[in-house]
Tab-separated table of C-alpha atoms in Angstrom:
chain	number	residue	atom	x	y	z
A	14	UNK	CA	109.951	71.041	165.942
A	15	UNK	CA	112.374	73.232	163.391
A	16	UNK	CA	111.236	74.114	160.061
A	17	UNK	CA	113.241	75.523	157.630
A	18	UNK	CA	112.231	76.978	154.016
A	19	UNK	CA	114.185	78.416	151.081
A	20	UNK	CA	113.380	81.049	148.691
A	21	UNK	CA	114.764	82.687	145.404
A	22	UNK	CA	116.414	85.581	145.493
A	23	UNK	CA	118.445	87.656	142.265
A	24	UNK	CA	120.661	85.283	139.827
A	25	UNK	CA	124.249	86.043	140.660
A	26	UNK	CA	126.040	88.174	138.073
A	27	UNK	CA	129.297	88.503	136.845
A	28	UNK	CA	129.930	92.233	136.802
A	29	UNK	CA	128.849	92.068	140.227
A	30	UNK	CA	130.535	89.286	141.491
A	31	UNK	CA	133.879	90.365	142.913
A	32	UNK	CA	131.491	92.957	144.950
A	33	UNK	CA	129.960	90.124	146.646
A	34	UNK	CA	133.098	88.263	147.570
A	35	UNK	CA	134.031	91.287	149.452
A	36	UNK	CA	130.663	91.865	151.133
A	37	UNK	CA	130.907	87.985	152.141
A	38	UNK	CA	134.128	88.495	153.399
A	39	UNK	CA	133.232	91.818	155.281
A	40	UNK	CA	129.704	89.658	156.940
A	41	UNK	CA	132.134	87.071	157.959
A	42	UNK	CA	134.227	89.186	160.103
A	43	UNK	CA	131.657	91.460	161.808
A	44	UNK	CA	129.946	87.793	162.333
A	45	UNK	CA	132.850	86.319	164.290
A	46	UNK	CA	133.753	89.390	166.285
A	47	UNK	CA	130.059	88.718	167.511
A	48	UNK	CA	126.840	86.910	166.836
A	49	UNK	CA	123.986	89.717	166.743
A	50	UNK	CA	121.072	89.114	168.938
A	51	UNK	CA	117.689	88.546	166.709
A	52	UNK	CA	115.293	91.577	167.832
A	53	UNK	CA	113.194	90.573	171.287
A	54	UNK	CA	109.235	90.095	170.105
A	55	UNK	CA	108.440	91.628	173.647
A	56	UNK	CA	110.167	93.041	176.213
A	57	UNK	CA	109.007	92.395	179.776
A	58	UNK	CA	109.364	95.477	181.514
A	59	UNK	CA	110.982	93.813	184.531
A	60	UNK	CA	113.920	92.173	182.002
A	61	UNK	CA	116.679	94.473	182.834
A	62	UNK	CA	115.828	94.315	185.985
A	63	UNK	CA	116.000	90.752	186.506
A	64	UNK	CA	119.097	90.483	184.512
A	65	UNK	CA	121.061	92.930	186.654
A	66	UNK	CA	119.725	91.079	189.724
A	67	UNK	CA	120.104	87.623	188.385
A	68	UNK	CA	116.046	86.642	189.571
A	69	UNK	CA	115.059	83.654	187.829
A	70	UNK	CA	111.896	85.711	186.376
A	71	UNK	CA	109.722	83.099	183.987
A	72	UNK	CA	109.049	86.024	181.473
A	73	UNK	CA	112.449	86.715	181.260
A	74	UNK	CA	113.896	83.376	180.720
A	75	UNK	CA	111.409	82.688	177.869
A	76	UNK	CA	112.402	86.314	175.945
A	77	UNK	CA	115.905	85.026	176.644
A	78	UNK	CA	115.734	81.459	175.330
A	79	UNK	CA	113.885	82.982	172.503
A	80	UNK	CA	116.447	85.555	171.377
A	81	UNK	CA	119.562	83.240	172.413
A	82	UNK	CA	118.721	80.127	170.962
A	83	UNK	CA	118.073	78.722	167.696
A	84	UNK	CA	115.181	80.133	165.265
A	85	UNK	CA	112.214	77.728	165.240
A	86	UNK	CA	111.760	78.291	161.765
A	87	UNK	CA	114.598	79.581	159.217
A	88	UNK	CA	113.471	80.831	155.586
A	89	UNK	CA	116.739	81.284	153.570
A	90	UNK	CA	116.845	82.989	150.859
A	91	UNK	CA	119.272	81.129	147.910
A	92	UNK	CA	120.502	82.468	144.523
A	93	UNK	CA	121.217	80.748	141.479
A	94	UNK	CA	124.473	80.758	138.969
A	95	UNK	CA	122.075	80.412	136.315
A	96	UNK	CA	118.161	79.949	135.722
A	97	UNK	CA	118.479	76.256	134.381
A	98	UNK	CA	120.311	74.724	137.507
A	99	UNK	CA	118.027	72.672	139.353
A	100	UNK	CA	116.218	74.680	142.392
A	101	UNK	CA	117.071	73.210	146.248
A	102	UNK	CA	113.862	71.722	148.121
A	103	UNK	CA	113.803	70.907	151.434
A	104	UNK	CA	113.588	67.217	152.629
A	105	UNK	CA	113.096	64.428	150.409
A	106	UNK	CA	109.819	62.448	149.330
A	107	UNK	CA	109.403	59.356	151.478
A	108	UNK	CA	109.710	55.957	149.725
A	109	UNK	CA	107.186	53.555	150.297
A	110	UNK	CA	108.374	49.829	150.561
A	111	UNK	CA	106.143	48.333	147.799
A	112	UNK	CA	107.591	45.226	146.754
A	113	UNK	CA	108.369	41.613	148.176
A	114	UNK	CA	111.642	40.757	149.291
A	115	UNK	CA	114.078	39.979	146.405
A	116	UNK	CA	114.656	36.420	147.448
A	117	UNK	CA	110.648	35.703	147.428
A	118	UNK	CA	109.879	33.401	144.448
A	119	UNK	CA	108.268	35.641	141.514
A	120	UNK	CA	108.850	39.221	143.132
A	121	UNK	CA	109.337	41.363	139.965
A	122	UNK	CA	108.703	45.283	139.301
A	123	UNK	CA	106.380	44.095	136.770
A	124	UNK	CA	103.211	45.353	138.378
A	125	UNK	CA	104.363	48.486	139.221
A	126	UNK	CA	103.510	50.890	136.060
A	127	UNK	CA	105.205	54.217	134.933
A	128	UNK	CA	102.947	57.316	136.615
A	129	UNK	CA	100.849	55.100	139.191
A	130	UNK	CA	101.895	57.256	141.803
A	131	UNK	CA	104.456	54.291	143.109
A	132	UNK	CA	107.895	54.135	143.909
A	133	UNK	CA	110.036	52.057	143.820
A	134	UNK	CA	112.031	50.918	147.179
A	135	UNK	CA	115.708	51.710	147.426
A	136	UNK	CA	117.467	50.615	150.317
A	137	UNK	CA	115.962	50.326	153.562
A	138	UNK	CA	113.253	53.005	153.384
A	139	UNK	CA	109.933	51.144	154.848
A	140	UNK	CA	107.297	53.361	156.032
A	141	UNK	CA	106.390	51.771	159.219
A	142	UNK	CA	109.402	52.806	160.897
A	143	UNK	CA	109.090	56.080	162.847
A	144	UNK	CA	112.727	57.040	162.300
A	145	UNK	CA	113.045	56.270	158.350
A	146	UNK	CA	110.207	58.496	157.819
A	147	UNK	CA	111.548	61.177	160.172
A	148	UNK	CA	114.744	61.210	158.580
A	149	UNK	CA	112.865	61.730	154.881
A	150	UNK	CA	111.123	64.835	157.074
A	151	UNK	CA	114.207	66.580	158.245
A	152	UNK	CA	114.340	69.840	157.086
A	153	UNK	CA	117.134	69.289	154.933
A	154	UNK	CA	118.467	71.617	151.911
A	155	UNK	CA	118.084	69.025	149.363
A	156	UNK	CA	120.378	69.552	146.189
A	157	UNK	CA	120.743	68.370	142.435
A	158	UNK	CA	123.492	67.781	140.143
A	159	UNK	CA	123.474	71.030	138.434
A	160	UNK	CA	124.834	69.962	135.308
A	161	UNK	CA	126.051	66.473	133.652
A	162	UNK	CA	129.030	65.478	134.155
A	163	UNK	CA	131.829	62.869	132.799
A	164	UNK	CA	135.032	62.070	134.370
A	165	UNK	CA	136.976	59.198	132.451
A	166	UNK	CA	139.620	57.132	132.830
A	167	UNK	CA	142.055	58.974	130.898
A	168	UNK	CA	141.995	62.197	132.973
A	169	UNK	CA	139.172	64.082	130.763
A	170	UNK	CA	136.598	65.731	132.087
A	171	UNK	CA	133.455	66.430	130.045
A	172	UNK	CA	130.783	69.220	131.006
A	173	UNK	CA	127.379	69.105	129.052
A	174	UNK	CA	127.171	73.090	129.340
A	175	UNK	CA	123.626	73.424	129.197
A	176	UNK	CA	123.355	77.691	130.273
A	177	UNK	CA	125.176	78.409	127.025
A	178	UNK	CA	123.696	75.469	124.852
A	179	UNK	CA	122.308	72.174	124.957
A	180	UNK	CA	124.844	71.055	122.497
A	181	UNK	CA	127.989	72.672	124.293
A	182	UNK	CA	130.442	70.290	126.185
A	183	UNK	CA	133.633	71.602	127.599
A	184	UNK	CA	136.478	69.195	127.880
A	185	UNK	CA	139.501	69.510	129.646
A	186	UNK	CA	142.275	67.022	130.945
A	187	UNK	CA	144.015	66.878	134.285
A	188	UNK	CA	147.092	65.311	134.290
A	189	UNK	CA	148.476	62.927	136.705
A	190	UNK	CA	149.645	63.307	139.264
A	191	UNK	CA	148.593	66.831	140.115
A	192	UNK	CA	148.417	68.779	143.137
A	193	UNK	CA	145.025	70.482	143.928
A	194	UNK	CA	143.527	71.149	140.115
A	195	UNK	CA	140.647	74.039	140.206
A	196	UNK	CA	138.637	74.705	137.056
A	197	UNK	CA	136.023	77.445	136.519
A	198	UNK	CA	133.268	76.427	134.101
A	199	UNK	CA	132.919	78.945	130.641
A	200	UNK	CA	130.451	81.976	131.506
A	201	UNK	CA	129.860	80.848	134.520
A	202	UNK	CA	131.040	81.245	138.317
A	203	UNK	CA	130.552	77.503	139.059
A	204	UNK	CA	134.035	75.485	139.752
A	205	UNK	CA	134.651	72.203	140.112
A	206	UNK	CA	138.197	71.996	142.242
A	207	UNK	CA	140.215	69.501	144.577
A	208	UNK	CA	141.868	69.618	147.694
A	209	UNK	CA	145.022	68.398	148.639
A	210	UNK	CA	144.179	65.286	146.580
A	211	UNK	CA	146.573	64.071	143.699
A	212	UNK	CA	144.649	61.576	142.389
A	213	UNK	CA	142.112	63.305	141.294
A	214	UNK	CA	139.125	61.164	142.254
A	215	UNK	CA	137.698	63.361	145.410
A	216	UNK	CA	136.108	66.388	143.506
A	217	UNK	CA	134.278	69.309	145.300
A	218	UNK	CA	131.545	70.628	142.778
A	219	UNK	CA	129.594	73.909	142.917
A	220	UNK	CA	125.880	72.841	142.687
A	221	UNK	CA	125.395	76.469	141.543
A	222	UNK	CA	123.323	77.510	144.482
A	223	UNK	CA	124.147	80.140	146.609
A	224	UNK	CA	122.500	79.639	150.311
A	225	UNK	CA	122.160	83.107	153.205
A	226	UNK	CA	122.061	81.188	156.401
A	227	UNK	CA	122.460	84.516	158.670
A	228	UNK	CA	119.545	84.091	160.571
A	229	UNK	CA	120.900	80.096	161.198
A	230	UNK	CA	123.951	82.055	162.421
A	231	UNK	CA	122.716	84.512	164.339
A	232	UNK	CA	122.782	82.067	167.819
A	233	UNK	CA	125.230	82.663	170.023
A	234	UNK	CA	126.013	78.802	169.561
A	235	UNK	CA	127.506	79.680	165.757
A	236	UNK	CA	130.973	80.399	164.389
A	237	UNK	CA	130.392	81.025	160.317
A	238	UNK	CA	134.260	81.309	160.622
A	239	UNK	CA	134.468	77.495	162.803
A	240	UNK	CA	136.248	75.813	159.561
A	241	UNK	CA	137.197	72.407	160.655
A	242	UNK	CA	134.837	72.401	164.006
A	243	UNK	CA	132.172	70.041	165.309
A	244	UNK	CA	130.297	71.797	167.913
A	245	UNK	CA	127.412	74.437	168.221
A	246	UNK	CA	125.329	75.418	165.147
A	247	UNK	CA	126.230	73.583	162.137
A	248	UNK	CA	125.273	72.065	158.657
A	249	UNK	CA	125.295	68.114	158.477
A	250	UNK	CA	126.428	67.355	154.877
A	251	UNK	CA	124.738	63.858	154.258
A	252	UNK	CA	124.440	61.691	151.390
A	253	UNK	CA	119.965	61.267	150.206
A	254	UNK	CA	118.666	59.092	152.689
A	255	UNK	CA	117.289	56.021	151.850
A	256	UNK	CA	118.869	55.551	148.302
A	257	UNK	CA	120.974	52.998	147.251
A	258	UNK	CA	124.815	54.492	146.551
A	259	UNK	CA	125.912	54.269	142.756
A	260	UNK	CA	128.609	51.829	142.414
A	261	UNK	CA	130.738	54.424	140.755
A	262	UNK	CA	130.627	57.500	143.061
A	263	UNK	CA	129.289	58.185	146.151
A	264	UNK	CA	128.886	61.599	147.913
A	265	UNK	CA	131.295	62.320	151.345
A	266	UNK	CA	129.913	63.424	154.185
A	267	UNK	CA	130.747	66.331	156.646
A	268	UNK	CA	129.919	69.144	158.862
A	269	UNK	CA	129.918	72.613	157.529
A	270	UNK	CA	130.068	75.781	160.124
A	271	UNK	CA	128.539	78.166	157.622
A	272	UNK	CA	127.585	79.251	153.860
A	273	UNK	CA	128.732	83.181	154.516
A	274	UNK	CA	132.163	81.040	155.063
A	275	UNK	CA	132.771	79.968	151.351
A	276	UNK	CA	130.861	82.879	149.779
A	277	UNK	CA	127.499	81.064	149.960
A	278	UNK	CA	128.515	78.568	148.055
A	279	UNK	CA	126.748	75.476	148.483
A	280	UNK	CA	128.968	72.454	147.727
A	281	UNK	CA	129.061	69.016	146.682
A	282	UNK	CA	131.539	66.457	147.633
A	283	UNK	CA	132.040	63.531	145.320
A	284	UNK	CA	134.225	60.446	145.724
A	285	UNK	CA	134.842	58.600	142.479
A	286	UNK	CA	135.742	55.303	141.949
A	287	UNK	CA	137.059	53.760	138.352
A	288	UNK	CA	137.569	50.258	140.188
A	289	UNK	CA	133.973	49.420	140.064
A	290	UNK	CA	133.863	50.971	136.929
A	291	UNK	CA	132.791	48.023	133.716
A	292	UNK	CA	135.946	47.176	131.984
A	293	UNK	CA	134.591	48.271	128.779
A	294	UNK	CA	133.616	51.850	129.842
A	295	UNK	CA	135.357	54.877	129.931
A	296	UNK	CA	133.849	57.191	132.040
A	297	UNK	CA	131.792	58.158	134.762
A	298	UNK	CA	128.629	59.755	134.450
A	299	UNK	CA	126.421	61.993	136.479
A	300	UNK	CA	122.877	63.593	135.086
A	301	UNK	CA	121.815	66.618	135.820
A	302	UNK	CA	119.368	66.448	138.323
A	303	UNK	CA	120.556	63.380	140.531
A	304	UNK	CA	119.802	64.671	143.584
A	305	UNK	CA	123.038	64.344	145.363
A	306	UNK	CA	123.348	65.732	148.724
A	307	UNK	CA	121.427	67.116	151.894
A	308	UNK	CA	122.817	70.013	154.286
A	309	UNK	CA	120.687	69.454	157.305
A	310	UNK	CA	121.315	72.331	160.196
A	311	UNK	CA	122.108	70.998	163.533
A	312	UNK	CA	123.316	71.938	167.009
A	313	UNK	CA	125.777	69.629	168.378
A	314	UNK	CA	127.374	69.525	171.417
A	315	UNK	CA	129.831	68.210	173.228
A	316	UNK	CA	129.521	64.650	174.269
A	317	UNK	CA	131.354	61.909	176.530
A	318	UNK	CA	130.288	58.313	176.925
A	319	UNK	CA	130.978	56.181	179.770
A	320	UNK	CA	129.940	52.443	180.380
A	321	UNK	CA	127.726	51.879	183.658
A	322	UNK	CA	126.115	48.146	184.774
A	323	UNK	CA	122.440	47.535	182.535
A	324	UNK	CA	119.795	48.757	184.337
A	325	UNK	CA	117.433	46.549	185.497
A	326	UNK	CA	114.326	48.525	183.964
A	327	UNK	CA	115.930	48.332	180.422
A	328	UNK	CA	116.645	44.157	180.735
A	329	UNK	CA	112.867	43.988	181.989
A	330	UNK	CA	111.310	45.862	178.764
A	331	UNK	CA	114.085	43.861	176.350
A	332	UNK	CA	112.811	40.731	178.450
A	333	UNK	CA	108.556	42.111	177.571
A	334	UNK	CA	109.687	42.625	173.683
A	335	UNK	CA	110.890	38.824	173.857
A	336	UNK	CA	107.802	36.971	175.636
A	337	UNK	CA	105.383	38.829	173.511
A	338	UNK	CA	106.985	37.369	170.057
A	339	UNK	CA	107.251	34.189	172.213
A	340	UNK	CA	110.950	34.403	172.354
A	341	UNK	CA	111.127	33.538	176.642
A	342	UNK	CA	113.371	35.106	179.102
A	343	UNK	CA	116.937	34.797	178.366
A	344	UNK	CA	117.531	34.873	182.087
A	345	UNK	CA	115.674	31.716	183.222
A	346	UNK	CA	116.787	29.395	180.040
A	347	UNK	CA	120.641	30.790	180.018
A	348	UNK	CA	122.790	28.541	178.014
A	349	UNK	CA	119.684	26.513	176.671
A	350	UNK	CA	118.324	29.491	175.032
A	351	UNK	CA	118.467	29.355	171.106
A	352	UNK	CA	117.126	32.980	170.266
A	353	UNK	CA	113.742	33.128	168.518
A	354	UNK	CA	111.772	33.863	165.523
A	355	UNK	CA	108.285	35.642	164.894
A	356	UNK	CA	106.860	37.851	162.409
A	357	UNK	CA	105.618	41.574	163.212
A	358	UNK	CA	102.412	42.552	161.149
A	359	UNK	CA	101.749	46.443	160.418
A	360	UNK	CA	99.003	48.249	159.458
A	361	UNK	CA	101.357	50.291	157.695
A	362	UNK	CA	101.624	47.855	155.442
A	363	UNK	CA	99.143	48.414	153.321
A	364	UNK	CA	100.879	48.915	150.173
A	365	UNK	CA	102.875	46.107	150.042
A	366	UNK	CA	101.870	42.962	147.697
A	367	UNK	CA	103.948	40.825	149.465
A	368	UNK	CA	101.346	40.900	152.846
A	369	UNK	CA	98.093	40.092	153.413
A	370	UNK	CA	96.430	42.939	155.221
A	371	UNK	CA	93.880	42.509	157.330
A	372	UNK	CA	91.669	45.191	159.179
A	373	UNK	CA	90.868	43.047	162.693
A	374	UNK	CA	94.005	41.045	165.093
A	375	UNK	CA	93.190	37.474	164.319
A	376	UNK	CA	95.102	34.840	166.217
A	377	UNK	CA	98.477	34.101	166.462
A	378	UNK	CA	99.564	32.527	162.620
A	379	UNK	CA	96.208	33.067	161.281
A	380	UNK	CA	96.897	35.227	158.969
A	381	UNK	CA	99.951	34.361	157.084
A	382	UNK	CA	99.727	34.345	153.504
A	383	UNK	CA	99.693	31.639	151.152
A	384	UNK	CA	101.640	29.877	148.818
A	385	UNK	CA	99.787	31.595	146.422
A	386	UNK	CA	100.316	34.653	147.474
A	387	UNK	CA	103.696	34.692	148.110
């Protein structure tokens, strides 16, 4: 399993600035006229032997795969634009499925009470599924809106300013149409820009966090300068898992080759749309804080599909999921079968009011709750 971690490192600042533009630049060209090897822990003394001979030594091969593949564990160090934007973390807390289904007569949030440790469900996030809770594990740079935000209607754009005061707002208008619009936020390096979009409802904004993934790129698998590609070591830019999109805006997704690419700048990719918007409202609003986006590092390679005939192991283990939720075997009742119903209970379930729990199996639709429990 990969871990990843991120640490602080020094603010950015502005007389210093342009100097690290050029040192980005200069890292991103001795990185793409080669990908450094990481140092070898050990070195078997047979290695260069073995190499030059091409013997499949087991020593050898492990040093190799060690030093050619992807680190195990990544600590990255980040900076900030300023001290009050919101730090990364990596992953997300795991939401617990808590409450009956909406369409159950009398399921409210009533019972669940501010600072009882509970949270409420968004989406489909239910902790007895292996995958949901994975995906809430992946070691995913996890960032916030660094700043709140208004885009309305008429073109204006509002910015609650919060590193000079918590009183200054700096408006601006973009007219329409317009072709690309960049804007630099007052004493600061964060931007909020556009590309190729005259609209002006797909805005890329600078979370104000500045990520070093050199040691990510230091496989021979990576391009930092890849713009545009899909294969070998890249970041995943997802929307949070398991939350339910604002009807407003939504964040795109994509895959990123590298940080030391766009001078560590770690971005955030925001759709907005003013049709769902309420006809009485101006603008759209973002807090600071939201958390808005992941970058999850991935290697991903090159893939084909191709259909072949079912094999016959598969149809026999879809056939066992069927007879034990007494659902038969599609292949003996053929046209007269008319699918099947059944109800899976989960000791994982333990926190949810809308279930009776029960510690030992009890037969078959002995345990289903009652009307007054539902």
């Amino acid at each position: 399993m990969n871990y990843i971690a991120i640490r602080p490192g020094l603010r950015a600042h502005k007389y210093v600035y342009t100097f690290v533009i050029c040192l980005s630049i200069l890292s991103q060209r001795l990185f793409v006229a080669g990908q450094p090897l990481r140092s070898p822990q050990t070195e078997p003394a047979c290695i260069r032997t073995c190499i030059a001979k091409n013997i499949d030594c087991q020593s050898c091969v492990k040093e190799l795969a060690e030093r050619l593949s992807t680190p195990k564990h990544m600590d990255l160090p980040y900076y900030k634009a300023h001290d009050g934007v919101p730090d990364p973390v990596v992953g997300v807390r795991h939401h617990h499925f808590l409450d009956r289904p909406p369409w159950v007569p009398g399921s409210s949030n009533t019972h669940h009470q501010p600072g009882d440790g509970k949270t409420i469900a968004e989406g489909k996030v239910h902790t007895n599924c292996p995958a949901m809770r994975a995906r809430s594990r992946a070691p995913g740079i996890t960032l916030r809106m660094p700043y709140t935000v208004r885009f309305h209607r008429a073109g204006v754009i509002e910015v609650d300013c919060h590193w000079i005061s918590e009183a200054y707002v700096h408006s601006l208008t973009v007219g329409h149409p317009v072709d690309s619009p960049w804007i630099r936020l007052p004493q600061s390096h964060m931007q909020i820009f556009t590309v190729g979009d005259s609209r002006a409802d797909v805005w890329i904004v600078n979370s104000g966090i500045y990520i070093n993934d050199e040691s990510f790129m230091s496989s021979p698998n990576a391009d930092p300068a890849d713009k545009g590609g899909s294969q070998g070591n890249k970041w995943m830019v997802l929307p949070i898992p398991h939350k339910l999109p604002a009807a407003t805006w939504h964040v795109e997704q994509g895959i990123f080759s590298s940080f030391l690419r766009t001078g560590r700048n770690a971005n955030i990719p925001i759709q907005l749309n003013f049709t769902a918007l309420d006809h009485d409202a101006d603008f759209i609003e973002i807090a600071k804080g939201t958390p808005m986006i992941q970058y999850v590092p991935v290697v991903l390679p090159a893939v084909e599909v191709h259909e072949e005939p079912m094999p016959t192991d598969t149809v026999d283990y879809l056939v066992l999921l069927s007879k034990l939720h007494d659902g038969g075997d599609i292949r003996e009742t053929k046209e007269h079968d008319l699918g099947a119903y059944d109800t899976m209970k989960s000791y994982q379930l333990k926190d949810n009011p809308g279930y009776v729990q029960h510690s030992a199996r009890k037969a078959r639709g002995k345990n289903k709750p009652s009307a007054d429990e539902l």
